[in-house]
GROMACS .gro file of C-alpha atoms in nm:
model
  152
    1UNK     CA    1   0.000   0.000   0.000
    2UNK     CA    2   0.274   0.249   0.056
    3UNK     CA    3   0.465   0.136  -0.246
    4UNK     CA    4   0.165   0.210  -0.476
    5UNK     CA    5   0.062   0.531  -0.279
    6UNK     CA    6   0.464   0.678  -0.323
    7UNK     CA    7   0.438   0.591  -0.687
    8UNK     CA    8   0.126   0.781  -0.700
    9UNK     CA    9   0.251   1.090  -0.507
   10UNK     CA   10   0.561   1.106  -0.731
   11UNK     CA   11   0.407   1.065  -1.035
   12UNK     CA   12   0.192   1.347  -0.927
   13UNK     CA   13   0.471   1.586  -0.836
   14UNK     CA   14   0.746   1.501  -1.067
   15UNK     CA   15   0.498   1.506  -1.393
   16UNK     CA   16   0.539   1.918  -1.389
   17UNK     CA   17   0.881   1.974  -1.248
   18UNK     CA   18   0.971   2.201  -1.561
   19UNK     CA   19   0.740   2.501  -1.516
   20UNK     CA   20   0.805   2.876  -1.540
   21UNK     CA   21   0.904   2.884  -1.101
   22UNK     CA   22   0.676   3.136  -1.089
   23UNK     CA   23   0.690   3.166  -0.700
   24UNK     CA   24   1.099   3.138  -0.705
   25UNK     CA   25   1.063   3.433  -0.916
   26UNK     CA   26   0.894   3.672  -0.715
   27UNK     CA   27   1.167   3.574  -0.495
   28UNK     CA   28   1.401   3.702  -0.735
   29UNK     CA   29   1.216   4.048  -0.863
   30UNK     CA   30   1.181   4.116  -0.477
   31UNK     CA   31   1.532   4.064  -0.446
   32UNK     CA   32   1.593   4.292  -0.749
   33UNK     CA   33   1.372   4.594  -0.679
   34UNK     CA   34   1.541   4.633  -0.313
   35UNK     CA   35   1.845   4.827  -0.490
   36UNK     CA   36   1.984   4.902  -0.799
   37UNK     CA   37   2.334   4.815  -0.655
   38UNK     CA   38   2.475   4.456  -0.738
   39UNK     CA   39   2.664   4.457  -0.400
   40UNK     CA   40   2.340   4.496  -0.215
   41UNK     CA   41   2.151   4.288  -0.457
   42UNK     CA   42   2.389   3.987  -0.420
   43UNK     CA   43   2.381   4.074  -0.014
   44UNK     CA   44   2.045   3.976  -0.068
   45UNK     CA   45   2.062   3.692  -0.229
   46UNK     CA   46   2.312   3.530  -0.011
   47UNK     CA   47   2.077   3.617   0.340
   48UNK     CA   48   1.793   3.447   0.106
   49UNK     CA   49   1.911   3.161  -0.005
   50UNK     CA   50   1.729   2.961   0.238
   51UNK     CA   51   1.392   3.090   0.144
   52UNK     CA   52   1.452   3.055  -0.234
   53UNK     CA   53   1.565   2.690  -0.171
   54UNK     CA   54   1.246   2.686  -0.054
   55UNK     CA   55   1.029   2.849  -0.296
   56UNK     CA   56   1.195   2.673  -0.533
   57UNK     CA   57   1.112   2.324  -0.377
   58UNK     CA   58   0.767   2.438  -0.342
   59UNK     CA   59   0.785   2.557  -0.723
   60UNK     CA   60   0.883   2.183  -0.794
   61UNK     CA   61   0.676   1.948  -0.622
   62UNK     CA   62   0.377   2.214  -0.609
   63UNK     CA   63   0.299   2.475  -0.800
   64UNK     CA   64   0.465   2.304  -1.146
   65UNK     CA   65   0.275   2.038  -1.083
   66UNK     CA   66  -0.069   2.244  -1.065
   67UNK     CA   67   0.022   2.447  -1.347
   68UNK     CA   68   0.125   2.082  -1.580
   69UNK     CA   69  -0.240   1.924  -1.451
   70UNK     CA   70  -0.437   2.259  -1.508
   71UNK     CA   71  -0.271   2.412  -1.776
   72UNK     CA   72  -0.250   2.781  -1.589
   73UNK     CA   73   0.046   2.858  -1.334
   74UNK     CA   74  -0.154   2.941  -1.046
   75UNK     CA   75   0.089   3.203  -0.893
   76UNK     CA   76   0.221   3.371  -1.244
   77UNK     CA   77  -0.126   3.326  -1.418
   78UNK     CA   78   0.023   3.208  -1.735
   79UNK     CA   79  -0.069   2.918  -1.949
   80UNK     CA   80   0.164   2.631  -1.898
   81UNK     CA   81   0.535   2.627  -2.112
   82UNK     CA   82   0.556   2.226  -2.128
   83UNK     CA   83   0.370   2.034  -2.315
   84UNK     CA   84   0.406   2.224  -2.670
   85UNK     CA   85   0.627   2.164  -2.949
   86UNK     CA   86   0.906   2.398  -2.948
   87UNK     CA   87   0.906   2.542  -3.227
   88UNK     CA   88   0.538   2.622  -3.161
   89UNK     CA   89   0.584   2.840  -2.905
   90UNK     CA   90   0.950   3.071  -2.992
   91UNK     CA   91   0.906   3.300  -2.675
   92UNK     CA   92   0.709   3.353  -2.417
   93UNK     CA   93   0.782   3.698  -2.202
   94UNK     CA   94   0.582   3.914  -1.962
   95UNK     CA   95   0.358   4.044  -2.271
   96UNK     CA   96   0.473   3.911  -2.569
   97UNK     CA   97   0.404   3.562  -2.702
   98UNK     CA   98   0.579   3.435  -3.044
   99UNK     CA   99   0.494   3.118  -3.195
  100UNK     CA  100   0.567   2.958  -3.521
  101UNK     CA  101   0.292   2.909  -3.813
  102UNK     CA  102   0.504   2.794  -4.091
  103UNK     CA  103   0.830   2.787  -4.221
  104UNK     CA  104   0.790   3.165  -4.322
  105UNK     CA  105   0.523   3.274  -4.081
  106UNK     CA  106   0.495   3.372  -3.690
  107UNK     CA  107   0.272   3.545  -3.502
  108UNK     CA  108   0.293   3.816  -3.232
  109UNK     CA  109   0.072   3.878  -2.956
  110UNK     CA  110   0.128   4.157  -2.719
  111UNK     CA  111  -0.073   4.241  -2.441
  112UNK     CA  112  -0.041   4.619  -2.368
  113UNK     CA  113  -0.096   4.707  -1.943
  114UNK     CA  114  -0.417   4.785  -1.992
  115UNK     CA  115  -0.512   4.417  -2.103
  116UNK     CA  116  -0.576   4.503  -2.462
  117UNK     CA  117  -0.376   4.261  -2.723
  118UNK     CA  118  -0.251   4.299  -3.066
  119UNK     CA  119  -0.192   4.021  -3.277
  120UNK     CA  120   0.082   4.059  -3.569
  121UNK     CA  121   0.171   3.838  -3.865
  122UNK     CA  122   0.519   3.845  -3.968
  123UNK     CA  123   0.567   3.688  -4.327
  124UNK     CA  124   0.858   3.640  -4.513
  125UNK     CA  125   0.828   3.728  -4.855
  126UNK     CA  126   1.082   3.770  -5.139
  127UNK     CA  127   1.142   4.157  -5.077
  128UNK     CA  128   1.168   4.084  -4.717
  129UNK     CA  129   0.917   4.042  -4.371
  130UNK     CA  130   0.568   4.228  -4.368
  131UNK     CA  131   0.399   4.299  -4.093
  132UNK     CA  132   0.002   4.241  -4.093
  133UNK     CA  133  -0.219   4.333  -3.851
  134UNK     CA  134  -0.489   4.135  -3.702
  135UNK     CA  135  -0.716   4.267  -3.979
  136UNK     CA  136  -0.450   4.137  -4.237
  137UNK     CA  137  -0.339   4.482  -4.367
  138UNK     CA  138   0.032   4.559  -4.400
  139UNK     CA  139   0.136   4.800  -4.141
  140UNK     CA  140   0.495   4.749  -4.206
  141UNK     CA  141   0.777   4.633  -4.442
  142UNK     CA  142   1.079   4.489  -4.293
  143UNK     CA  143   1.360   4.481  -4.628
  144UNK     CA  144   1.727   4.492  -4.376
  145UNK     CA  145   1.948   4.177  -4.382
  146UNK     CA  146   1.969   4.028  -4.053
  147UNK     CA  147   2.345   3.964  -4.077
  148UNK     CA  148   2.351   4.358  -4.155
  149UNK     CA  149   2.515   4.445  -3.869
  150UNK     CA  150   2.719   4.137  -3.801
  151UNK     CA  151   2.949   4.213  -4.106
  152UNK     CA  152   3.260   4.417  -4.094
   0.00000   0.00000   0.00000
């Protein structure tokens, strides 16, 4: 019985070990916003390290395992990262989401602060990458190399 009931509890808890450590990282922007000086930054760090080995354990065995059975992070509010294929989603940040349509398509949402989002395409095309909106009208034409400024 306590064989099968382990098995249980770590299938549970390992299944969403890679999450976005949503609570480790309020650790983290706490520790950031106290100063804008590394020395008093890392000063903070070191006198936390106890609590974010322990936010981070909680982020492990807890809350990445809510947000893999659920599909939401409950402390971040985002939709869960695993669970995709990669080249679906390209990036996820605080307001911007990228993912891949085809070979020469992605799409852009950003969500401004006041909740509203915009949805771009980006296509590549022979003269370059246009920019549609979510109303498929060209806004913008992108015709620069990207290995522009890599030459010298």
């Amino acid at each position: 019985m306590f064989q099968a009931a382990a098995v249980a509890a770590m299938a549970i808890s390992l299944s969403g070990c890679i999450g976005q450590m949503a609570t480790t990282g309020t650790v983290t922007k706490m520790n950031l916003s106290v100063s804008n000086n590394a020395w008093v930054q890392e000063g903070f760090f070191i006198l936390l390290l106890p609590v974010t080995a322990v936010t981070a354990t909680i982020d492990v065995l807890v809350v990445n395992s809510i947000e893999f059975w659920t599909g939401t992070n409950p402390i971040s509010g985002k939709p869960r990262i695993t669970g995709s294929d990669p080249k679906d989603i390209l990036m996820t940040q605080d307001n911007i989401k990228v993912k891949s349509v085809s070979e020469d398509e992605i799409i852009a949402q950003v969500t401004a602060e006041n909740g509203t989002v915009e949805t771009l395409r980006l296509v590549r095309t022979e003269a370059g990458i246009d920019v549609l909106n979510q109303d498929g009208m060209k806004v913008a034409i992108w015709t620069g190399s990207l290995s522009e400024s890599s030459e010298s």
